[in-house]
Amino acid sequence: MKAPKENSIISVSKLFNNAQLQLQKILFYFLLFAFGLTFGVILSFYLKNFFFNLQFAKFSFSANSTSSLFLAPNLKPEVGHIGLTEYLKLPKVMHDMNDEELLWRASMAPQIREYPFNRVPKVAFLFLTKGPVIMAPLWEKFFKGHESLYSIYVHSSPSYNESVPESPVFHGRRIPSQEVGWGQVNMIEAERRLLANALLDFSNQRFVLLSEACIPLFNFSIVYSYLTNSTQNFVMAYDEISPVGRGRYNTQMYPKITVRQWRKGSQWFEMDRDLAIEVVSDRKYFPVFQKYCHGGCYADEHYLPTFVSIAFWKNNSNRSLTWVDWSRRGPHPAEYQRAQVTPAFLNKLRSGSLCEYNGSITNICFLFARKFPHATLDRLLKFAPKVMHFNS
């Protein structure tokens, strides 16, 4: 009776032992798999770092080898120091900046008025021309002996190929230029371009706009003293209530520019550095002229007079330093002929008017004059040493 019961107990015991053995095998294989997986991950990470370090070592060796070639025979790099001299170094006049880049750079102004270097104020002469400066021989005599006191910038037509030999004083002074049309907004763009190039030189303190048909009426010493000692700017501006004044106002300019603010004047200006920076930085009024001053608007006669009268009238004399004869009716001023150029005529231009200068009355009101064609050059060269006291 006991045999079947004992057999059943033995069978259950065997089954339990077999199950326990299978569980142990499963656990062993799981542990073996986990160990293998862990080992594989560690090995993979190790090999990855090994190859990275190997590549980095190769790169470092290659870089060091290359640099050693360039540094030989000194075998160590020299540390460069940028001082004020390098910062003030001027770019070439014929640079690669576009207008946006040029105006941005020129608009920078130090807030500390005292200069940390020996600064001799210079006058920047800005020539807006179609081609060559036809009065160059006369200007040569004017500038002679004063090389450290002036700068010259010439904006001529891009199509001008310099077929006429440049005078030494004007050689290499052309700036990157664009086409200019008479009475158009691009003439103001050219004037701003001239100002911006001149502003890159921190020594330029006064800025005068001239044409190829302009001549000086006094020697350099008098002109330089007159300009650098002046407390005012010379931008002609007046309210002309007529078809050629307010009649050119475009009502679409309102409200940024009202008809009561609209002014007219000569484009031939002279200004100090502060006003020049304001002109090249103007993003409020000039875009209005670019958009609405076309055709019979004649931007060159209205932009600066209007701009200065709105915001900077306190330091403006409201007169020009360039004599122009508008006595003849028409869109262009009179052009003087060769026979008109006499000592008496030149002396009349030099001292035939009265005006205010630094709060006092003077008869020196015009430092320059136009329009003089090339045919008058020989007589001007003949009379200049005596009448204008050049080289004195």
PDB file of N, CA and C in Angstrom, residues 142-235:
ATOM      1  N   PHE A 142      46.777 127.476 -54.930  1.00  0.00           N
ATOM      2  CA  PHE A 142      46.048 127.750 -53.693  1.00  0.00           C
ATOM      3  C   PHE A 142      46.517 126.827 -52.559  1.00  0.00           C
ATOM      4  N   PHE A 143      46.679 125.541 -52.861  1.00  0.00           N
ATOM      5  CA  PHE A 143      47.025 124.568 -51.825  1.00  0.00           C
ATOM      6  C   PHE A 143      48.518 124.505 -51.501  1.00  0.00           C
ATOM      7  N   LYS A 144      49.345 124.999 -52.375  1.00  0.00           N
ATOM      8  CA  LYS A 144      50.799 124.826 -52.244  1.00  0.00           C
ATOM      9  C   LYS A 144      51.324 125.329 -50.895  1.00  0.00           C
ATOM     10  N   GLY A 145      52.059 124.435 -50.216  1.00  0.00           N
ATOM     11  CA  GLY A 145      52.686 124.795 -48.953  1.00  0.00           C
ATOM     12  C   GLY A 145      51.832 124.568 -47.726  1.00  0.00           C
ATOM     13  N   HIS A 146      50.621 124.019 -47.905  1.00  0.00           N
ATOM     14  CA  HIS A 146      49.708 123.831 -46.765  1.00  0.00           C
ATOM     15  C   HIS A 146      49.224 122.385 -46.680  1.00  0.00           C
ATOM     16  N   GLU A 147      50.090 121.454 -47.046  1.00  0.00           N
ATOM     17  CA  GLU A 147      49.689 120.063 -47.221  1.00  0.00           C
ATOM     18  C   GLU A 147      49.087 119.415 -45.979  1.00  0.00           C
ATOM     19  N   SER A 148      49.459 119.846 -44.794  1.00  0.00           N
ATOM     20  CA  SER A 148      48.956 119.205 -43.568  1.00  0.00           C
ATOM     21  C   SER A 148      47.641 119.790 -43.072  1.00  0.00           C
ATOM     22  N   LEU A 149      47.105 120.765 -43.795  1.00  0.00           N
ATOM     23  CA  LEU A 149      45.916 121.475 -43.307  1.00  0.00           C
ATOM     24  C   LEU A 149      44.668 121.251 -44.150  1.00  0.00           C
ATOM     25  N   TYR A 150      44.731 120.390 -45.128  1.00  0.00           N
ATOM     26  CA  TYR A 150      43.560 120.167 -45.978  1.00  0.00           C
ATOM     27  C   TYR A 150      43.497 118.717 -46.443  1.00  0.00           C
ATOM     28  N   SER A 151      42.290 118.317 -46.857  1.00  0.00           N
ATOM     29  CA  SER A 151      42.050 117.030 -47.507  1.00  0.00           C
ATOM     30  C   SER A 151      41.206 117.295 -48.741  1.00  0.00           C
ATOM     31  N   ILE A 152      41.367 116.463 -49.762  1.00  0.00           N
ATOM     32  CA  ILE A 152      40.625 116.638 -51.015  1.00  0.00           C
ATOM     33  C   ILE A 152      39.883 115.345 -51.353  1.00  0.00           C
ATOM     34  N   TYR A 153      38.622 115.479 -51.761  1.00  0.00           N
ATOM     35  CA  TYR A 153      37.806 114.341 -52.181  1.00  0.00           C
ATOM     36  C   TYR A 153      37.066 114.744 -53.449  1.00  0.00           C
ATOM     37  N   VAL A 154      37.100 113.882 -54.453  1.00  0.00           N
ATOM     38  CA  VAL A 154      36.483 114.188 -55.740  1.00  0.00           C
ATOM     39  C   VAL A 154      35.448 113.130 -56.082  1.00  0.00           C
ATOM     40  N   HIS A 155      34.222 113.567 -56.321  1.00  0.00           N
ATOM     41  CA  HIS A 155      33.141 112.684 -56.776  1.00  0.00           C
ATOM     42  C   HIS A 155      32.844 113.052 -58.222  1.00  0.00           C
ATOM     43  N   SER A 156      33.344 112.239 -59.142  1.00  0.00           N
ATOM     44  CA  SER A 156      33.117 112.487 -60.562  1.00  0.00           C
ATOM     45  C   SER A 156      32.288 111.363 -61.148  1.00  0.00           C
ATOM     46  N   SER A 157      31.835 111.551 -62.369  1.00  0.00           N
ATOM     47  CA  SER A 157      31.015 110.536 -63.019  1.00  0.00           C
ATOM     48  C   SER A 157      31.794 109.235 -63.162  1.00  0.00           C
ATOM     49  N   PRO A 158      31.170 108.089 -62.864  1.00  0.00           N
ATOM     50  CA  PRO A 158      31.864 106.805 -63.012  1.00  0.00           C
ATOM     51  C   PRO A 158      32.344 106.552 -64.440  1.00  0.00           C
ATOM     52  N   SER A 159      31.697 107.202 -65.412  1.00  0.00           N
ATOM     53  CA  SER A 159      32.080 107.013 -66.813  1.00  0.00           C
ATOM     54  C   SER A 159      33.335 107.805 -67.181  1.00  0.00           C
ATOM     55  N   TYR A 160      33.746 108.743 -66.330  1.00  0.00           N
ATOM     56  CA  TYR A 160      34.946 109.526 -66.604  1.00  0.00           C
ATOM     57  C   TYR A 160      36.173 108.625 -66.493  1.00  0.00           C
ATOM     58  N   ASN A 161      36.954 108.535 -67.563  1.00  0.00           N
ATOM     59  CA  ASN A 161      38.090 107.601 -67.609  1.00  0.00           C
ATOM     60  C   ASN A 161      39.442 108.276 -67.400  1.00  0.00           C
ATOM     61  N   GLU A 162      39.425 109.503 -66.889  1.00  0.00           N
ATOM     62  CA  GLU A 162      40.663 110.236 -66.590  1.00  0.00           C
ATOM     63  C   GLU A 162      41.537 110.398 -67.830  1.00  0.00           C
ATOM     64  N   SER A 163      40.909 110.687 -68.964  1.00  0.00           N
ATOM     65  CA  SER A 163      41.671 110.903 -70.191  1.00  0.00           C
ATOM     66  C   SER A 163      42.537 112.157 -70.081  1.00  0.00           C
ATOM     67  N   VAL A 164      42.069 113.109 -69.254  1.00  0.00           N
ATOM     68  CA  VAL A 164      42.863 114.317 -68.999  1.00  0.00           C
ATOM     69  C   VAL A 164      43.796 114.033 -67.827  1.00  0.00           C
ATOM     70  N   PRO A 165      45.094 114.244 -67.972  1.00  0.00           N
ATOM     71  CA  PRO A 165      46.035 113.959 -66.879  1.00  0.00           C
ATOM     72  C   PRO A 165      45.645 114.710 -65.605  1.00  0.00           C
ATOM     73  N   GLU A 166      45.640 114.000 -64.479  1.00  0.00           N
ATOM     74  CA  GLU A 166      45.262 114.616 -63.217  1.00  0.00           C
ATOM     75  C   GLU A 166      46.383 115.503 -62.684  1.00  0.00           C
ATOM     76  N   SER A 167      45.965 116.606 -62.102  1.00  0.00           N
ATOM     77  CA  SER A 167      46.916 117.468 -61.415  1.00  0.00           C
ATOM     78  C   SER A 167      47.429 116.735 -60.180  1.00  0.00           C
ATOM     79  N   PRO A 168      48.696 116.918 -59.809  1.00  0.00           N
ATOM     80  CA  PRO A 168      49.265 116.181 -58.669  1.00  0.00           C
ATOM     81  C   PRO A 168      48.445 116.281 -57.391  1.00  0.00           C
ATOM     82  N   VAL A 169      47.892 117.445 -57.094  1.00  0.00           N
ATOM     83  CA  VAL A 169      47.161 117.615 -55.845  1.00  0.00           C
ATOM     84  C   VAL A 169      45.843 116.839 -55.847  1.00  0.00           C
ATOM     85  N   PHE A 170      45.311 116.526 -57.037  1.00  0.00           N
ATOM     86  CA  PHE A 170      44.061 115.781 -57.135  1.00  0.00           C
ATOM     87  C   PHE A 170      44.282 114.306 -57.466  1.00  0.00           C
ATOM     88  N   HIS A 171      45.509 113.917 -57.669  1.00  0.00           N
ATOM     89  CA  HIS A 171      45.801 112.539 -58.058  1.00  0.00           C
ATOM     90  C   HIS A 171      45.428 111.568 -56.929  1.00  0.00           C
ATOM     91  N   GLY A 172      44.661 110.542 -57.292  1.00  0.00           N
ATOM     92  CA  GLY A 172      44.278 109.521 -56.324  1.00  0.00           C
ATOM     93  C   GLY A 172      43.252 109.973 -55.308  1.00  0.00           C
ATOM     94  N   ARG A 173      42.525 111.058 -55.574  1.00  0.00           N
ATOM     95  CA  ARG A 173      41.554 111.573 -54.610  1.00  0.00           C
ATOM     96  C   ARG A 173      40.113 111.318 -55.019  1.00  0.00           C
ATOM     97  N   ARG A 174      39.896 110.534 -56.066  1.00  0.00           N
ATOM     98  CA  ARG A 174      38.528 110.180 -56.464  1.00  0.00           C
ATOM     99  C   ARG A 174      37.967 109.126 -55.519  1.00  0.00           C
ATOM    100  N   ILE A 175      36.716 109.316 -55.109  1.00  0.00           N
ATOM    101  CA  ILE A 175      36.052 108.357 -54.234  1.00  0.00           C
ATOM    102  C   ILE A 175      35.135 107.473 -55.078  1.00  0.00           C
ATOM    103  N   PRO A 176      34.690 106.317 -54.558  1.00  0.00           N
ATOM    104  CA  PRO A 176      33.720 105.498 -55.293  1.00  0.00           C
ATOM    105  C   PRO A 176      32.459 106.312 -55.571  1.00  0.00           C
ATOM    106  N   SER A 177      32.109 106.461 -56.833  1.00  0.00           N
ATOM    107  CA  SER A 177      31.040 107.378 -57.229  1.00  0.00           C
ATOM    108  C   SER A 177      29.917 106.661 -57.970  1.00  0.00           C
ATOM    109  N   GLN A 178      28.802 107.363 -58.096  1.00  0.00           N
ATOM    110  CA  GLN A 178      27.661 106.887 -58.878  1.00  0.00           C
ATOM    111  C   GLN A 178      27.167 108.028 -59.765  1.00  0.00           C
ATOM    112  N   GLU A 179      26.353 107.676 -60.743  1.00  0.00           N
ATOM    113  CA  GLU A 179      25.843 108.681 -61.673  1.00  0.00           C
ATOM    114  C   GLU A 179      24.995 109.722 -60.948  1.00  0.00           C
ATOM    115  N   VAL A 180      25.125 110.965 -61.391  1.00  0.00           N
ATOM    116  CA  VAL A 180      24.391 112.080 -60.788  1.00  0.00           C
ATOM    117  C   VAL A 180      23.652 112.835 -61.884  1.00  0.00           C
ATOM    118  N   GLY A 181      22.379 113.137 -61.634  1.00  0.00           N
ATOM    119  CA  GLY A 181      21.573 113.906 -62.574  1.00  0.00           C
ATOM    120  C   GLY A 181      21.268 115.279 -62.021  1.00  0.00           C
ATOM    121  N   TRP A 182      21.298 116.283 -62.864  1.00  0.00           N
ATOM    122  CA  TRP A 182      21.071 117.655 -62.419  1.00  0.00           C
ATOM    123  C   TRP A 182      19.688 117.781 -61.769  1.00  0.00           C
ATOM    124  N   GLY A 183      19.665 118.315 -60.544  1.00  0.00           N
ATOM    125  CA  GLY A 183      18.429 118.556 -59.827  1.00  0.00           C
ATOM    126  C   GLY A 183      17.792 117.322 -59.216  1.00  0.00           C
ATOM    127  N   GLN A 184      18.411 116.159 -59.362  1.00  0.00           N
ATOM    128  CA  GLN A 184      17.815 114.927 -58.851  1.00  0.00           C
ATOM    129  C   GLN A 184      18.307 114.597 -57.444  1.00  0.00           C
ATOM    130  N   VAL A 185      17.603 113.660 -56.798  1.00  0.00           N
ATOM    131  CA  VAL A 185      17.956 113.269 -55.437  1.00  0.00           C
ATOM    132  C   VAL A 185      19.342 112.628 -55.389  1.00  0.00           C
ATOM    133  N   ASN A 186      19.758 111.974 -56.488  1.00  0.00           N
ATOM    134  CA  ASN A 186      21.074 111.333 -56.451  1.00  0.00           C
ATOM    135  C   ASN A 186      22.216 112.350 -56.338  1.00  0.00           C
ATOM    136  N   MET A 187      21.924 113.620 -56.566  1.00  0.00           N
ATOM    137  CA  MET A 187      22.938 114.648 -56.329  1.00  0.00           C
ATOM    138  C   MET A 187      23.164 114.817 -54.827  1.00  0.00           C
ATOM    139  N   ILE A 188      22.081 114.734 -54.049  1.00  0.00           N
ATOM    140  CA  ILE A 188      22.215 114.781 -52.595  1.00  0.00           C
ATOM    141  C   ILE A 188      22.929 113.529 -52.099  1.00  0.00           C
ATOM    142  N   GLU A 189      22.651 112.407 -52.715  1.00  0.00           N
ATOM    143  CA  GLU A 189      23.343 111.175 -52.341  1.00  0.00           C
ATOM    144  C   GLU A 189      24.852 111.320 -52.568  1.00  0.00           C
ATOM    145  N   ALA A 190      25.219 111.991 -53.659  1.00  0.00           N
ATOM    146  CA  ALA A 190      26.643 112.222 -53.934  1.00  0.00           C
ATOM    147  C   ALA A 190      27.263 113.141 -52.885  1.00  0.00           C
ATOM    148  N   GLU A 191      26.537 114.173 -52.466  1.00  0.00           N
ATOM    149  CA  GLU A 191      27.038 115.082 -51.446  1.00  0.00           C
ATOM    150  C   GLU A 191      27.226 114.359 -50.114  1.00  0.00           C
ATOM    151  N   ARG A 192      26.279 113.513 -49.766  1.00  0.00           N
ATOM    152  CA  ARG A 192      26.395 112.719 -48.534  1.00  0.00           C
ATOM    153  C   ARG A 192      27.563 111.741 -48.634  1.00  0.00           C
ATOM    154  N   ARG A 193      27.775 111.218 -49.834  1.00  0.00           N
ATOM    155  CA  ARG A 193      28.893 110.298 -50.062  1.00  0.00           C
ATOM    156  C   ARG A 193      30.230 111.021 -49.861  1.00  0.00           C
ATOM    157  N   LEU A 194      30.320 112.227 -50.357  1.00  0.00           N
ATOM    158  CA  LEU A 194      31.539 113.027 -50.162  1.00  0.00           C
ATOM    159  C   LEU A 194      31.763 113.328 -48.676  1.00  0.00           C
ATOM    160  N   LEU A 195      30.717 113.746 -47.998  1.00  0.00           N
ATOM    161  CA  LEU A 195      30.832 114.039 -46.569  1.00  0.00           C
ATOM    162  C   LEU A 195      31.256 112.809 -45.781  1.00  0.00           C
ATOM    163  N   ALA A 196      30.650 111.669 -46.100  1.00  0.00           N
ATOM    164  CA  ALA A 196      30.944 110.439 -45.366  1.00  0.00           C
ATOM    165  C   ALA A 196      32.403 110.031 -45.530  1.00  0.00           C
ATOM    166  N   ASN A 197      32.925 110.118 -46.747  1.00  0.00           N
ATOM    167  CA  ASN A 197      34.330 109.782 -46.966  1.00  0.00           C
ATOM    168  C   ASN A 197      35.249 110.723 -46.204  1.00  0.00           C
ATOM    169  N   ALA A 198      34.906 111.993 -46.181  1.00  0.00           N
ATOM    170  CA  ALA A 198      35.737 112.968 -45.475  1.00  0.00           C
ATOM    171  C   ALA A 198      35.661 112.780 -43.958  1.00  0.00           C
ATOM    172  N   LEU A 199      34.531 112.319 -43.457  1.00  0.00           N
ATOM    173  CA  LEU A 199      34.373 112.117 -42.012  1.00  0.00           C
ATOM    174  C   LEU A 199      35.233 110.966 -41.487  1.00  0.00           C
ATOM    175  N   LEU A 200      35.684 110.085 -42.356  1.00  0.00           N
ATOM    176  CA  LEU A 200      36.533 108.981 -41.919  1.00  0.00           C
ATOM    177  C   LEU A 200      37.869 109.482 -41.378  1.00  0.00           C
ATOM    178  N   ASP A 201      38.239 110.687 -41.764  1.00  0.00           N
ATOM    179  CA  ASP A 201      39.455 111.313 -41.241  1.00  0.00           C
ATOM    180  C   ASP A 201      39.063 112.193 -40.052  1.00  0.00           C
ATOM    181  N   PHE A 202      39.465 111.785 -38.844  1.00  0.00           N
ATOM    182  CA  PHE A 202      39.079 112.522 -37.644  1.00  0.00           C
ATOM    183  C   PHE A 202      39.652 113.928 -37.614  1.00  0.00           C
ATOM    184  N   SER A 203      40.644 114.204 -38.429  1.00  0.00           N
ATOM    185  CA  SER A 203      41.253 115.537 -38.435  1.00  0.00           C
ATOM    186  C   SER A 203      40.442 116.545 -39.236  1.00  0.00           C
ATOM    187  N   ASN A 204      39.578 116.085 -40.105  1.00  0.00           N
ATOM    188  CA  ASN A 204      38.752 116.999 -40.898  1.00  0.00           C
ATOM    189  C   ASN A 204      37.706 117.654 -40.001  1.00  0.00           C
ATOM    190  N   GLN A 205      37.768 118.976 -39.904  1.00  0.00           N
ATOM    191  CA  GLN A 205      36.884 119.719 -39.006  1.00  0.00           C
ATOM    192  C   GLN A 205      35.846 120.553 -39.760  1.00  0.00           C
ATOM    193  N   ARG A 206      36.199 121.059 -40.930  1.00  0.00           N
ATOM    194  CA  ARG A 206      35.263 121.850 -41.737  1.00  0.00           C
ATOM    195  C   ARG A 206      35.170 121.219 -43.123  1.00  0.00           C
ATOM    196  N   PHE A 207      33.976 121.338 -43.736  1.00  0.00           N
ATOM    197  CA  PHE A 207      33.697 120.653 -44.995  1.00  0.00           C
ATOM    198  C   PHE A 207      33.040 121.635 -45.962  1.00  0.00           C
ATOM    199  N   VAL A 208      33.641 121.800 -47.130  1.00  0.00           N
ATOM    200  CA  VAL A 208      33.118 122.749 -48.109  1.00  0.00           C
ATOM    201  C   VAL A 208      32.882 122.039 -49.432  1.00  0.00           C
ATOM    202  N   LEU A 209      31.689 122.232 -50.005  1.00  0.00           N
ATOM    203  CA  LEU A 209      31.319 121.620 -51.278  1.00  0.00           C
ATOM    204  C   LEU A 209      31.608 122.583 -52.424  1.00  0.00           C
ATOM    205  N   LEU A 210      32.295 122.074 -53.452  1.00  0.00           N
ATOM    206  CA  LEU A 210      32.683 122.881 -54.603  1.00  0.00           C
ATOM    207  C   LEU A 210      32.409 122.112 -55.891  1.00  0.00           C
ATOM    208  N   SER A 211      32.401 122.839 -57.011  1.00  0.00           N
ATOM    209  CA  SER A 211      32.249 122.199 -58.321  1.00  0.00           C
ATOM    210  C   SER A 211      33.529 122.401 -59.120  1.00  0.00           C
ATOM    211  N   GLU A 212      33.592 121.785 -60.304  1.00  0.00           N
ATOM    212  CA  GLU A 212      34.772 121.957 -61.143  1.00  0.00           C
ATOM    213  C   GLU A 212      34.892 123.385 -61.674  1.00  0.00           C
ATOM    214  N   ALA A 213      33.789 124.159 -61.590  1.00  0.00           N
ATOM    215  CA  ALA A 213      33.787 125.537 -62.088  1.00  0.00           C
ATOM    216  C   ALA A 213      33.985 126.559 -60.975  1.00  0.00           C
ATOM    217  N   CYS A 214      34.357 126.084 -59.772  1.00  0.00           N
ATOM    218  CA  CYS A 214      34.586 126.993 -58.643  1.00  0.00           C
ATOM    219  C   CYS A 214      36.045 127.437 -58.582  1.00  0.00           C
ATOM    220  N   ILE A 215      36.249 128.646 -58.063  1.00  0.00           N
ATOM    221  CA  ILE A 215      37.599 129.155 -57.834  1.00  0.00           C
ATOM    222  C   ILE A 215      37.676 129.727 -56.423  1.00  0.00           C
ATOM    223  N   PRO A 216      38.853 129.745 -55.822  1.00  0.00           N
ATOM    224  CA  PRO A 216      39.024 130.439 -54.536  1.00  0.00           C
ATOM    225  C   PRO A 216      39.184 131.935 -54.780  1.00  0.00           C
ATOM    226  N   LEU A 217      38.719 132.742 -53.843  1.00  0.00           N
ATOM    227  CA  LEU A 217      38.848 134.196 -53.962  1.00  0.00           C
ATOM    228  C   LEU A 217      39.938 134.760 -53.041  1.00  0.00           C
ATOM    229  N   PHE A 218      40.413 133.947 -52.116  1.00  0.00           N
ATOM    230  CA  PHE A 218      41.468 134.367 -51.194  1.00  0.00           C
ATOM    231  C   PHE A 218      42.530 133.277 -51.118  1.00  0.00           C
ATOM    232  N   ASN A 219      43.644 133.590 -50.504  1.00  0.00           N
ATOM    233  CA  ASN A 219      44.682 132.570 -50.357  1.00  0.00           C
ATOM    234  C   ASN A 219      44.285 131.572 -49.280  1.00  0.00           C
ATOM    235  N   PHE A 220      45.053 130.504 -49.187  1.00  0.00           N
ATOM    236  CA  PHE A 220      44.684 129.408 -48.294  1.00  0.00           C
ATOM    237  C   PHE A 220      44.646 129.846 -46.839  1.00  0.00           C
ATOM    238  N   SER A 221      45.599 130.650 -46.429  1.00  0.00           N
ATOM    239  CA  SER A 221      45.682 131.046 -45.017  1.00  0.00           C
ATOM    240  C   SER A 221      44.415 131.762 -44.553  1.00  0.00           C
ATOM    241  N   ILE A 222      43.910 132.672 -45.397  1.00  0.00           N
ATOM    242  CA  ILE A 222      42.690 133.412 -45.036  1.00  0.00           C
ATOM    243  C   ILE A 222      41.492 132.468 -45.011  1.00  0.00           C
ATOM    244  N   VAL A 223      41.372 131.604 -46.024  1.00  0.00           N
ATOM    245  CA  VAL A 223      40.247 130.658 -46.082  1.00  0.00           C
ATOM    246  C   VAL A 223      40.266 129.727 -44.879  1.00  0.00           C
ATOM    247  N   TYR A 224      41.437 129.195 -44.570  1.00  0.00           N
ATOM    248  CA  TYR A 224      41.556 128.254 -43.456  1.00  0.00           C
ATOM    249  C   TYR A 224      41.183 128.925 -42.135  1.00  0.00           C
ATOM    250  N   SER A 225      41.688 130.119 -41.909  1.00  0.00           N
ATOM    251  CA  SER A 225      41.390 130.831 -40.675  1.00  0.00           C
ATOM    252  C   SER A 225      39.905 131.172 -40.578  1.00  0.00           C
ATOM    253  N   TYR A 226      39.322 131.615 -41.682  1.00  0.00           N
ATOM    254  CA  TYR A 226      37.907 131.994 -41.716  1.00  0.00           C
ATOM    255  C   TYR A 226      37.030 130.801 -41.332  1.00  0.00           C
ATOM    256  N   LEU A 227      37.351 129.639 -41.883  1.00  0.00           N
ATOM    257  CA  LEU A 227      36.518 128.458 -41.663  1.00  0.00           C
ATOM    258  C   LEU A 227      36.739 127.846 -40.284  1.00  0.00           C
ATOM    259  N   THR A 228      37.979 127.621 -39.910  1.00  0.00           N
ATOM    260  CA  THR A 228      38.247 126.925 -38.648  1.00  0.00           C
ATOM    261  C   THR A 228      37.922 127.773 -37.424  1.00  0.00           C
ATOM    262  N   ASN A 229      37.874 129.092 -37.574  1.00  0.00           N
ATOM    263  CA  ASN A 229      37.545 129.959 -36.445  1.00  0.00           C
ATOM    264  C   ASN A 229      36.073 130.347 -36.396  1.00  0.00           C
ATOM    265  N   SER A 230      35.308 129.910 -37.387  1.00  0.00           N
ATOM    266  CA  SER A 230      33.893 130.272 -37.428  1.00  0.00           C
ATOM    267  C   SER A 230      33.099 129.506 -36.374  1.00  0.00           C
ATOM    268  N   THR A 231      32.104 130.174 -35.811  1.00  0.00           N
ATOM    269  CA  THR A 231      31.213 129.548 -34.837  1.00  0.00           C
ATOM    270  C   THR A 231      29.911 129.084 -35.478  1.00  0.00           C
ATOM    271  N   GLN A 232      29.798 129.263 -36.800  1.00  0.00           N
ATOM    272  CA  GLN A 232      28.557 128.914 -37.489  1.00  0.00           C
ATOM    273  C   GLN A 232      28.811 128.040 -38.713  1.00  0.00           C
ATOM    274  N   ASN A 233      27.711 127.472 -39.198  1.00  0.00           N
ATOM    275  CA  ASN A 233      27.717 126.766 -40.474  1.00  0.00           C
ATOM    276  C   ASN A 233      27.208 127.703 -41.558  1.00  0.00           C
ATOM    277  N   PHE A 234      27.508 127.369 -42.799  1.00  0.00           N
ATOM    278  CA  PHE A 234      27.121 128.240 -43.913  1.00  0.00           C
ATOM    279  C   PHE A 234      26.297 127.449 -44.918  1.00  0.00           C
ATOM    280  N   VAL A 235      25.005 127.358 -44.590  1.00  0.00           N
ATOM    281  CA  VAL A 235      24.028 126.700 -45.464  1.00  0.00           C
ATOM    282  C   VAL A 235      22.940 127.725 -45.758  1.00  0.00           C
TER     283      VAL A 235
END
